[in-house]
Short mmCIF file of C-alpha atoms in Angstrom, two decimals:
data_model
loop_
_atom_site.label_atom_id
_atom_site.label_comp_id
_atom_site.label_asym_id
_atom_site.label_seq_id
_atom_site.Cartn_x
_atom_site.Cartn_y
_atom_site.Cartn_z
CA MET A 1 118.44 78.49 103.97
CA GLY A 2 117.95 80.99 101.12
CA SER A 3 114.29 80.14 100.53
CA ALA A 4 113.62 80.10 104.28
CA PHE A 5 115.12 83.56 104.67
CA SER A 6 113.22 84.72 101.60
CA GLY A 7 110.00 83.59 103.21
CA GLN A 8 110.88 85.37 106.45
CA LEU A 9 111.67 88.55 104.52
CA ARG A 10 108.37 88.45 102.67
CA GLU A 11 106.44 87.72 105.85
CA ALA A 12 108.14 90.56 107.72
CA HIS A 13 107.40 93.02 104.92
CA ALA A 14 103.80 91.87 104.61
CA THR A 15 103.36 92.71 108.28
CA ALA A 16 105.13 96.02 107.77
CA ARG A 17 102.83 96.95 104.89
CA GLU A 18 99.79 96.18 107.03
CA ARG A 19 101.15 98.49 109.69
CA ALA A 20 101.73 101.24 107.13
CA ASN A 21 98.11 101.06 106.00
CA GLU A 22 96.89 101.32 109.58
CA LEU A 23 98.54 104.73 109.88
CA SER A 24 96.67 106.48 107.07
CA ASP A 25 94.33 106.09 104.11
CA TRP A 26 97.05 107.80 102.03
CA ASP A 27 94.80 110.40 100.47
CA ALA A 28 95.71 113.92 99.42
CA TRP A 29 95.91 116.53 102.18
CA ILE A 30 94.05 119.68 101.13
CA ASP A 31 92.66 122.50 103.28
CA GLY A 32 93.53 120.72 106.52
CA ARG A 33 91.85 117.38 105.77
CA SER A 34 92.30 114.14 103.84
CA VAL A 35 90.77 114.26 100.37
CA GLU A 36 90.11 111.21 98.22
CA SER A 37 90.80 111.28 94.50
CA ASP A 38 89.03 109.56 91.63
CA ALA A 39 92.19 107.70 90.61
CA THR A 40 94.90 105.94 92.61
CA LEU A 41 98.48 104.76 92.28
CA GLU A 42 100.47 102.13 94.14
CA THR A 43 103.71 102.68 95.96
CA ILE A 44 105.94 99.59 95.79
CA ASP A 45 108.08 97.97 98.49
CA PRO A 46 111.45 97.73 96.70
CA ALA A 47 112.78 95.01 98.99
CA VAL A 48 110.21 92.44 97.82
CA ASN A 49 108.54 94.14 94.82
CA GLU A 50 105.08 94.14 96.38
CA PRO A 51 102.58 97.03 96.71
CA ILE A 52 102.72 98.90 100.01
CA ALA A 53 99.67 101.12 99.76
CA THR A 54 97.12 102.59 97.40
CA VAL A 55 97.72 106.34 97.25
CA ALA A 56 95.57 109.13 95.87
CA ARG A 57 96.49 110.03 92.31
CA CYS A 58 95.60 113.69 92.02
CA ASP A 59 95.05 115.58 88.80
CA ALA A 60 94.79 119.19 87.60
CA ALA A 61 91.40 119.64 89.27
CA ASP A 62 92.87 118.60 92.63
CA VAL A 63 95.75 121.03 92.12
CA GLU A 64 93.19 123.78 91.45
CA THR A 65 91.45 122.95 94.71
CA ALA A 66 94.72 122.89 96.61
CA VAL A 67 95.88 126.23 95.18
CA GLY A 68 92.51 127.75 96.11
CA ALA A 69 92.83 126.43 99.67
CA ALA A 70 96.36 127.82 99.89
CA GLU A 71 95.21 131.23 98.63
CA ASN A 72 92.41 131.33 101.21
CA ALA A 73 94.76 130.37 104.04
CA PHE A 74 97.31 132.94 102.92
CA ASP A 75 94.78 135.76 102.63
CA ALA A 76 92.75 134.92 105.72
CA GLU A 77 95.40 134.11 108.29
CA TRP A 78 98.88 132.97 107.41
CA SER A 79 100.24 136.04 105.59
CA GLY A 80 99.08 138.26 108.44
CA SER A 81 100.59 136.11 111.16
CA THR A 82 103.53 137.51 113.05
CA PRO A 83 106.99 135.92 112.89
CA ARG A 84 106.49 134.87 116.51
CA GLU A 85 103.22 133.10 115.68
CA ARG A 86 104.78 131.28 112.74
CA SER A 87 107.75 130.32 114.88
CA ARG A 88 105.50 128.82 117.51
CA ALA A 89 103.50 126.88 114.94
CA LEU A 90 106.58 125.42 113.23
CA SER A 91 108.11 124.55 116.60
CA GLU A 92 104.94 122.80 117.74
CA TRP A 93 104.78 120.87 114.47
CA ALA A 94 108.42 119.82 114.83
CA ASP A 95 107.75 118.68 118.41
CA ARG A 96 104.85 116.53 117.23
CA LEU A 97 106.95 115.01 114.47
CA ARG A 98 109.68 114.23 116.99
CA ASP A 99 107.13 112.20 118.94
CA HIS A 100 106.65 110.15 115.74
CA VAL A 101 110.31 109.66 114.71
CA GLU A 102 110.22 105.88 114.71
CA GLU A 103 106.95 105.77 112.80
CA LEU A 104 108.26 108.15 110.15
CA ALA A 105 111.59 106.32 109.90
CA PHE A 106 109.68 103.06 109.41
CA LEU A 107 107.60 104.57 106.58
CA GLU A 108 110.65 106.09 104.90
CA CYS A 109 112.54 102.83 105.14
CA LEU A 110 109.65 100.79 103.73
CA ASP A 111 108.86 103.25 100.93
CA THR A 112 112.39 103.97 99.69
CA GLY A 113 114.27 100.79 100.64
CA LYS A 114 117.03 102.66 102.46
CA PRO A 115 118.35 101.10 105.67
CA ARG A 116 116.37 101.97 108.77
CA SER A 117 119.31 103.69 110.45
CA GLN A 118 119.69 106.01 107.46
CA ALA A 119 115.96 106.67 107.30
CA ARG A 120 115.94 107.55 110.99
CA GLY A 121 118.81 109.99 110.52
CA GLU A 122 117.00 111.66 107.64
CA VAL A 123 113.78 112.00 109.63
CA GLU A 124 115.73 113.63 112.43
CA GLY A 125 117.42 115.88 109.86
CA ALA A 126 114.03 116.93 108.53
CA ILE A 127 112.79 117.81 112.01
CA ASP A 128 116.01 119.70 112.72
CA THR A 129 115.45 121.69 109.53
CA LEU A 130 111.94 122.69 110.57
CA GLU A 131 113.21 123.68 114.01
CA TYR A 132 115.93 125.80 112.40
CA TYR A 133 113.44 127.76 110.32
CA ALA A 134 111.16 128.10 113.33
CA SER A 135 114.03 129.91 115.04
CA LEU A 136 114.78 132.06 111.99
CA CYS A 137 111.20 133.33 111.90
CA ARG A 138 111.98 135.68 114.76
CA VAL A 139 115.11 137.25 113.29
CA GLN A 140 113.65 138.32 109.95
CA ASP A 141 113.71 142.05 109.43
CA GLY A 142 114.17 144.74 106.85
CA ARG A 143 116.79 147.46 106.91
CA GLN A 144 116.85 151.21 107.14
CA ILE A 145 118.85 153.05 104.51
CA ALA A 146 120.60 156.27 105.49
CA THR A 147 119.41 159.30 103.51
CA GLY A 148 118.85 163.00 104.07
CA ASP A 149 116.81 164.41 106.94
CA ASP A 150 113.74 164.82 104.77
CA LEU A 151 113.46 161.15 103.77
CA HIS A 152 112.93 157.90 105.66
CA LEU A 153 113.93 154.99 103.41
CA TYR A 154 113.56 151.37 104.44
CA THR A 155 112.99 147.90 103.00
CA ARG A 156 110.48 145.27 103.96
CA THR A 157 110.15 141.66 102.86
CA GLU A 158 106.87 140.02 101.97
CA PRO A 159 105.91 136.43 101.08
CA TYR A 160 104.96 135.54 97.53
CA GLY A 161 101.66 133.91 98.45
CA VAL A 162 101.15 130.40 97.12
CA VAL A 163 104.34 128.49 96.35
CA GLY A 164 104.54 125.22 94.44
CA GLN A 165 107.09 122.65 95.56
CA ILE A 166 108.10 119.39 93.90
CA VAL A 167 110.28 116.95 95.83
CA PRO A 168 112.26 113.88 94.67
CA TRP A 169 111.91 110.20 95.53
CA ASN A 170 115.38 109.68 97.00
CA PHE A 171 115.03 111.88 100.13
CA PRO A 172 111.25 112.33 100.49
CA ILE A 173 110.90 113.64 104.03
CA TRP A 174 114.19 115.53 104.22
CA ALA A 175 113.69 117.28 100.87
CA ALA A 176 110.13 118.18 101.87
CA ALA A 177 111.40 119.82 105.06
CA TRP A 178 114.06 121.72 103.10
CA LYS A 179 111.26 123.34 101.11
CA LEU A 180 108.45 123.59 103.63
CA GLY A 181 110.55 125.07 106.43
CA PRO A 182 111.63 128.32 104.75
CA ALA A 183 108.43 128.70 102.71
CA LEU A 184 106.18 128.54 105.77
CA ALA A 185 108.59 130.52 107.95
CA THR A 186 108.37 133.45 105.56
CA GLY A 187 104.57 133.40 105.53
CA ASN A 188 103.80 131.58 102.28
CA ALA A 189 101.19 128.88 101.84
CA THR A 190 102.35 125.76 100.00
CA VAL A 191 101.19 123.15 97.53
CA ILE A 192 103.71 120.34 97.52
CA LYS A 193 103.90 117.29 95.25
CA PRO A 194 105.72 114.26 96.66
CA ALA A 195 107.31 111.78 94.27
CA ALA A 196 104.86 109.18 92.96
CA ASP A 197 107.26 106.40 93.98
CA CYS A 198 107.69 107.53 97.60
CA PRO A 199 104.88 109.79 98.85
CA LEU A 200 104.12 108.28 102.25
CA THR A 201 106.15 110.41 104.66
CA THR A 202 105.20 113.69 103.00
CA ILE A 203 101.51 112.82 103.35
CA ARG A 204 102.02 111.69 106.93
CA ILE A 205 103.85 114.82 108.13
CA ALA A 206 101.06 116.92 106.64
CA GLU A 207 98.49 114.90 108.56
CA LEU A 208 100.54 115.49 111.71
CA SER A 209 100.28 119.26 111.16
CA GLU A 210 96.51 119.13 111.79
CA GLY A 211 95.43 121.65 114.39
CA ILE A 212 98.81 123.37 114.33
CA LEU A 213 99.11 124.97 110.89
CA PRO A 214 96.09 126.86 109.56
CA ASP A 215 93.90 124.81 107.25
CA GLY A 216 95.22 125.26 103.71
CA ALA A 217 98.66 126.54 104.66
CA LEU A 218 100.13 123.13 103.75
CA ASN A 219 98.60 121.05 100.96
CA VAL A 220 99.95 117.74 99.63
CA VAL A 221 98.87 116.54 96.19
CA PRO A 222 100.38 113.14 95.33
CA GLY A 223 100.41 112.04 91.72
CA THR A 224 102.53 111.91 88.60
CA GLY A 225 104.78 114.61 87.28
CA SER A 226 102.91 114.82 83.99
CA GLU A 227 99.60 115.46 85.76
CA VAL A 228 100.25 117.10 89.11
CA GLY A 229 103.73 118.49 88.57
CA ALA A 230 102.78 120.07 85.26
CA ALA A 231 99.60 121.57 86.74
CA ILE A 232 101.47 123.15 89.64
CA THR A 233 104.19 124.50 87.37
CA ALA A 234 101.76 126.07 84.92
CA HIS A 235 99.28 127.48 87.45
CA GLU A 236 99.14 131.26 87.18
CA ASP A 237 98.32 131.69 90.88
CA VAL A 238 101.45 129.81 91.99
CA ARG A 239 103.84 132.72 92.55
CA LYS A 240 107.04 130.79 93.28
CA LEU A 241 108.32 127.33 92.29
CA SER A 242 110.94 125.11 93.88
CA PHE A 243 111.90 121.83 92.18
CA THR A 244 114.36 119.07 93.01
CA GLY A 245 114.93 116.38 90.41
CA SER A 246 116.54 115.65 87.08
CA VAL A 247 118.07 118.16 84.70
CA GLY A 248 115.60 117.25 81.96
CA VAL A 249 112.50 117.82 84.06
CA GLY A 250 114.02 120.89 85.71
CA THR A 251 114.57 122.41 82.29
CA GLU A 252 110.90 121.87 81.42
CA VAL A 253 109.83 123.40 84.74
CA MET A 254 111.88 126.48 83.97
CA LYS A 255 110.45 126.78 80.46
CA THR A 256 106.89 126.51 81.70
CA ALA A 257 107.50 128.97 84.53
CA ALA A 258 108.75 131.49 81.99
CA ASP A 259 105.23 131.77 80.55
CA THR A 260 103.95 133.22 83.84
CA LEU A 261 107.26 134.86 84.84
CA THR A 262 107.31 132.70 87.97
CA PRO A 263 110.67 132.63 89.77
CA VAL A 264 112.16 129.15 90.21
CA THR A 265 114.68 127.40 92.40
CA LEU A 266 116.14 124.27 90.86
CA GLU A 267 118.28 121.63 92.59
CA LEU A 268 119.23 119.18 89.85
CA GLY A 269 121.75 116.45 89.15
CA GLY A 270 125.40 115.91 89.95
CA LYS A 271 128.50 113.97 89.00
CA SER A 272 130.63 114.87 91.96
CA PRO A 273 134.40 114.24 92.07
CA PHE A 274 136.51 113.44 95.11
CA LEU A 275 140.19 114.37 94.70
CA VAL A 276 142.65 112.18 96.62
CA PHE A 277 145.99 113.96 96.86
CA PRO A 278 149.22 112.04 97.64
CA ASP A 279 149.39 113.33 101.22
CA ALA A 280 145.82 112.26 102.05
CA ASP A 281 145.03 109.97 104.94
CA LEU A 282 143.87 107.05 102.81
CA GLU A 283 141.69 105.53 105.52
CA SER A 284 139.73 108.79 105.77
CA ALA A 285 139.66 109.25 101.99
CA VAL A 286 138.34 105.75 101.36
CA GLU A 287 135.68 106.16 104.03
CA ALA A 288 134.62 109.54 102.63
CA VAL A 289 134.30 108.29 99.06
CA ALA A 290 132.56 105.07 100.12
CA ASN A 291 130.05 107.01 102.22
CA GLY A 292 129.58 109.41 99.36
CA ILE A 293 128.66 106.74 96.81
CA PHE A 294 127.15 103.85 98.79
CA TYR A 295 125.02 105.81 101.27
CA SER A 296 121.35 105.48 100.29
CA THR A 297 122.43 102.95 97.62
CA GLY A 298 124.04 105.78 95.66
CA GLU A 299 120.70 107.44 94.96
CA ILE A 300 121.98 110.84 96.01
CA CYS A 301 122.45 113.97 93.92
CA ASP A 302 125.85 114.85 95.39
CA ALA A 303 127.25 111.29 95.35
CA PHE A 304 131.04 111.09 95.07
CA SER A 305 130.68 108.97 91.94
CA ARG A 306 134.09 110.00 90.50
CA ALA A 307 137.20 109.28 92.54
CA LEU A 308 140.22 111.09 91.10
CA VAL A 309 143.33 109.65 92.77
CA HIS A 310 146.95 110.74 92.53
CA GLU A 311 149.03 108.15 90.72
CA ASP A 312 151.39 107.70 93.70
CA VAL A 313 148.61 106.36 95.94
CA HIS A 314 146.28 104.97 93.31
CA ALA A 315 147.06 101.26 93.76
CA GLU A 316 146.69 101.34 97.54
CA PHE A 317 143.51 103.42 97.33
CA VAL A 318 141.93 100.94 94.89
CA ASP A 319 142.73 97.95 97.10
CA ARG A 320 141.31 99.64 100.17
CA PHE A 321 138.26 100.94 98.36
CA VAL A 322 137.29 97.58 96.86
CA GLU A 323 137.57 96.08 100.33
CA ALA A 324 135.30 98.81 101.71
CA ALA A 325 132.76 98.25 98.94
CA GLU A 326 132.65 94.51 99.57
CA SER A 327 132.18 95.01 103.32
CA HIS A 328 128.66 96.41 102.92
CA VAL A 329 125.83 94.30 104.28
CA LEU A 330 123.01 94.06 101.73
CA GLY A 331 119.75 92.95 103.19
CA ASP A 332 116.36 93.78 104.63
CA PRO A 333 116.24 97.57 105.06
CA LEU A 334 114.05 97.12 108.13
CA ALA A 335 116.93 95.29 109.87
CA GLU A 336 119.30 97.47 111.89
CA GLU A 337 122.39 95.53 110.73
CA THR A 338 121.74 96.29 107.05
CA THR A 339 124.04 98.94 105.58
CA MET A 340 122.66 98.92 102.03
CA GLY A 341 119.12 98.30 100.90
CA PRO A 342 117.64 97.97 97.42
CA LEU A 343 117.35 100.63 94.76
CA THR A 344 114.03 102.41 95.07
CA SER A 345 112.37 101.19 91.89
CA ARG A 346 112.60 98.70 89.08
CA ALA A 347 113.18 101.57 86.64
CA GLN A 348 116.23 102.71 88.60
CA TYR A 349 117.52 99.15 88.84
CA GLU A 350 117.34 98.84 85.05
CA THR A 351 119.02 102.23 84.60
CA VAL A 352 121.95 101.25 86.83
CA SER A 353 122.26 97.88 85.10
CA ASP A 354 122.40 99.58 81.70
CA TYR A 355 125.16 101.94 82.83
CA VAL A 356 127.24 99.07 84.21
CA GLU A 357 126.94 97.27 80.88
CA ARG A 358 128.01 100.41 79.04
CA GLY A 359 130.99 100.79 81.35
CA THR A 360 132.33 97.34 80.51
CA ASP A 361 131.54 97.83 76.82
CA GLU A 362 133.55 101.07 76.77
CA GLY A 363 136.61 99.40 78.28
CA ALA A 364 136.46 100.15 82.01
CA THR A 365 137.61 97.36 84.33
CA LEU A 366 134.95 96.00 86.68
CA LEU A 367 136.75 95.55 89.99
CA THR A 368 133.80 94.34 92.09
CA GLY A 369 130.03 94.13 91.98
CA GLY A 370 128.23 94.80 88.76
CA GLY A 371 124.86 93.18 89.36
CA PRO A 372 122.39 91.75 91.86
CA PRO A 373 123.72 89.89 94.91
CA ASP A 374 123.93 86.09 94.88
CA GLU A 375 121.57 85.64 97.84
CA GLU A 376 118.38 84.07 96.60
CA ALA A 377 116.41 85.81 99.34
CA LEU A 378 117.20 89.22 97.82
CA ARG A 379 116.40 88.37 94.21
CA ASP A 380 112.78 89.55 94.38
CA GLY A 381 113.81 93.09 95.34
CA TRP A 382 115.81 95.71 93.47
CA PHE A 383 119.13 95.02 95.19
CA PHE A 384 122.36 95.92 93.41
CA GLU A 385 125.87 95.21 94.67
CA PRO A 386 128.33 98.01 95.44
CA THR A 387 130.13 98.36 92.12
CA VAL A 388 133.60 99.75 91.39
CA PHE A 389 135.18 100.47 88.00
CA GLY A 390 138.89 101.03 87.43
CA ASP A 391 140.73 102.15 84.29
CA VAL A 392 138.10 104.81 83.72
CA ASP A 393 138.69 107.57 81.23
CA ASN A 394 136.94 110.89 81.81
CA GLY A 395 135.32 110.62 78.40
CA MET A 396 133.47 107.39 79.21
CA THR A 397 129.72 107.50 79.70
CA ILE A 398 129.95 106.22 83.28
CA ALA A 399 132.30 109.09 84.10
CA ARG A 400 130.09 111.77 82.56
CA GLU A 401 126.44 110.88 83.17
CA GLU A 402 124.64 110.68 86.48
CA ILE A 403 123.98 107.01 87.23
CA PHE A 404 122.16 107.45 90.55
CA GLY A 405 123.21 104.11 91.95
CA PRO A 406 126.08 102.44 93.86
CA VAL A 407 128.57 102.69 90.99
CA GLN A 408 132.03 104.18 91.61
CA THR A 409 134.55 105.15 88.94
CA ILE A 410 138.25 105.62 89.70
CA ASP A 411 140.61 107.69 87.55
CA THR A 412 144.12 108.99 88.17
CA PHE A 413 145.95 112.31 87.97
CA SER A 414 149.57 113.32 88.22
CA SER A 415 149.44 117.01 89.20
CA TYR A 416 147.24 119.50 91.02
CA GLU A 417 146.40 121.24 87.75
CA GLU A 418 145.31 117.99 86.12
CA ALA A 419 143.17 117.07 89.12
CA ILE A 420 141.27 120.36 88.96
CA GLU A 421 140.89 120.13 85.19
CA LEU A 422 139.47 116.59 85.40
CA ALA A 423 137.18 117.49 88.28
CA ASN A 424 135.71 120.50 86.48
CA ASP A 425 135.36 118.69 83.15
CA THR A 426 131.66 118.00 83.64
CA ARG A 427 128.43 119.84 82.98
CA PHE A 428 127.49 119.41 86.65
CA GLY A 429 128.65 121.37 89.66
CA LEU A 430 126.73 120.27 92.73
CA ALA A 431 129.42 118.96 95.07
CA ALA A 432 133.07 117.97 95.27
CA GLY A 433 135.39 116.42 97.82
CA ILE A 434 139.06 116.84 98.70
CA GLY A 435 141.33 114.38 100.50
CA THR A 436 144.45 116.10 101.83
CA GLU A 437 146.30 116.96 105.04
CA ARG A 438 147.59 120.25 103.63
CA THR A 439 145.55 123.35 104.33
CA ASP A 440 146.92 125.15 101.27
CA ILE A 441 145.68 122.38 98.97
CA ALA A 442 142.35 122.14 100.81
CA HIS A 443 141.57 125.84 100.54
CA GLY A 444 143.10 126.22 97.09
CA ALA A 445 141.11 123.33 95.64
CA ALA A 446 137.93 124.50 97.38
CA ALA A 447 138.32 127.79 95.53
CA ASP A 448 139.22 126.20 92.17
CA LEU A 449 136.51 123.53 92.07
CA GLU A 450 133.31 124.46 90.25
CA ALA A 451 130.85 123.15 92.82
CA GLY A 452 128.32 124.64 95.20
CA VAL A 453 129.28 122.35 98.12
CA VAL A 454 132.81 121.18 98.95
CA TYR A 455 133.67 118.57 101.58
CA VAL A 456 137.21 118.13 102.91
CA ASN A 457 138.30 114.68 104.17
CA GLU A 458 134.74 113.44 104.61
CA TYR A 459 131.30 113.17 103.08
CA GLY A 460 128.74 115.43 104.74
CA PRO A 461 127.22 116.46 106.98
CA ILE A 462 124.45 118.58 105.45
CA LEU A 463 123.28 121.11 108.00
CA PRO A 464 120.33 123.51 107.67
CA GLU A 465 122.56 126.41 108.66
CA ALA A 466 124.50 126.37 105.35
CA PRO A 467 123.16 126.95 101.82
CA TYR A 468 122.97 123.91 99.57
CA GLY A 469 122.93 124.28 95.80
CA GLY A 470 124.94 123.72 92.66
CA PHE A 471 126.65 125.43 89.77
CA LYS A 472 126.21 124.88 86.03
CA ALA A 473 123.61 122.22 85.15
CA SER A 474 123.20 121.32 88.82
CA GLY A 475 120.71 124.07 89.38
CA ILE A 476 119.73 127.63 90.17
CA GLY A 477 119.46 129.06 93.66
CA THR A 478 119.89 127.20 96.92
CA ASP A 479 118.05 125.32 99.59
CA LEU A 480 118.88 125.70 103.29
CA GLY A 481 120.78 128.43 105.10
CA THR A 482 119.50 131.94 105.67
CA GLU A 483 119.98 132.61 101.96
CA VAL A 484 116.97 130.46 101.01
CA LEU A 485 114.63 132.87 102.82
CA GLU A 486 115.33 135.36 100.03
CA HIS A 487 113.96 132.87 97.49
CA TYR A 488 110.60 132.82 99.26
CA GLN A 489 110.26 136.58 99.80
CA ARG A 490 109.92 139.71 97.72
CA THR A 491 111.73 142.86 98.81
CA LYS A 492 109.96 146.21 98.78
CA SER A 493 111.62 149.62 99.16
CA VAL A 494 109.55 152.24 100.97
CA TYR A 495 110.31 155.96 100.58
CA VAL A 496 108.68 158.15 103.23
CA ASN A 497 109.03 161.85 102.45
CA LEU A 498 109.20 163.87 105.64
CA ASP A 499 109.12 167.42 104.25
CA GLU A 500 106.01 169.54 104.53
CA PRO A 501 103.37 168.52 101.94
CA ASP A 502 102.54 171.08 99.29
CA CYS A 503 98.78 171.64 99.80
#
């Protein structure tokens, strides 16, 4: 039965890869058209470890071309467009993408390995984000500052020009929309680099902007971080940078940007705690933590990877949580019944495996999972079981470093003060969660936790209306919300003297 299912899985994915290659040649998208590159890279289907497509591998020369196209579009048309015109263009683009939801969800599922239902939700979230910034185009304005009768003082906001954007491999289409929406809404032209592992949906949504956005307003340059990412970051005509990824790479982006005094927005890693207080509804708490660590196979920056549970409810929480972890259905991400797909790459599979080994070596108790599933049919892909560690001390490596996989640690606390101290004892500060039925604890902990996003009694949702960003090593600035518009605009004060000129 195992080998038969394995054959069916491979056959289904072979067909899926053929379909993916019928949709596009997977070239760069520069100046409103597909552009071939001299070199190529392969994106890999993580469910069966087979190549999906051959994708353009751009280099510094391609980045130069893309930046030039963006400058031309900005100078010739886009910067002078009215907020109403930009709103209409973004709305029309979002409408076209909505007509292709299933196609985009299929590509995201195939490229990342996340279950199709999750991929579909993220595609819809990306479109919702673009629609949100289309609506915000029309409410942008400056302000008038009260002064004396002889002076008219006001502010105006202006786009930077060409912005460089680098998106991660775990949420390719959604993260791209987070960056493209506000950048384009404020009148900038963009050069965006998708992750080398998962570039397909970013290329495809750019192709679907043809005839809607001005040529050159949106440019996609796939390739490696060392070639394309470095070239974008160091380019003197890129006036603003936005990066989502690891702390290490984000630090290098910031250092390079300092040479040209380019402002940066960084959304980096996390090691997010979820605090389960003794009054919490344990069913809701277990569901929140499980969603926060096993969604997208744990490859999420704000994953609730640290459960901190009050000692009075610890035993019951552990029993319930292990049951929840073991209830996940690992399988073909293209199948609707699958609730957990493979990790996105072999490198990430090896990283997660190494952390699990370190956890057991350092004395944590492996309660469930810890390796690949037993099903022979899944052995060719990068599948990893939902994994739970008990008896975890906050000083252990698995409690301190971002694993980026379906690995949960569980620790205990005895008082509110200890819970907050344990939660904040990390260099990260992206997100945190609170399980409680008491409003005083909910609001008090939300204030005391060092995190940019706090969820109470659930994981998510992430809505475009609210800013999303972290504290400490989790980043600088925010994505989403109205606040992000400020990151893509410069503010100018204008003093108009109204007294008679001295001729």
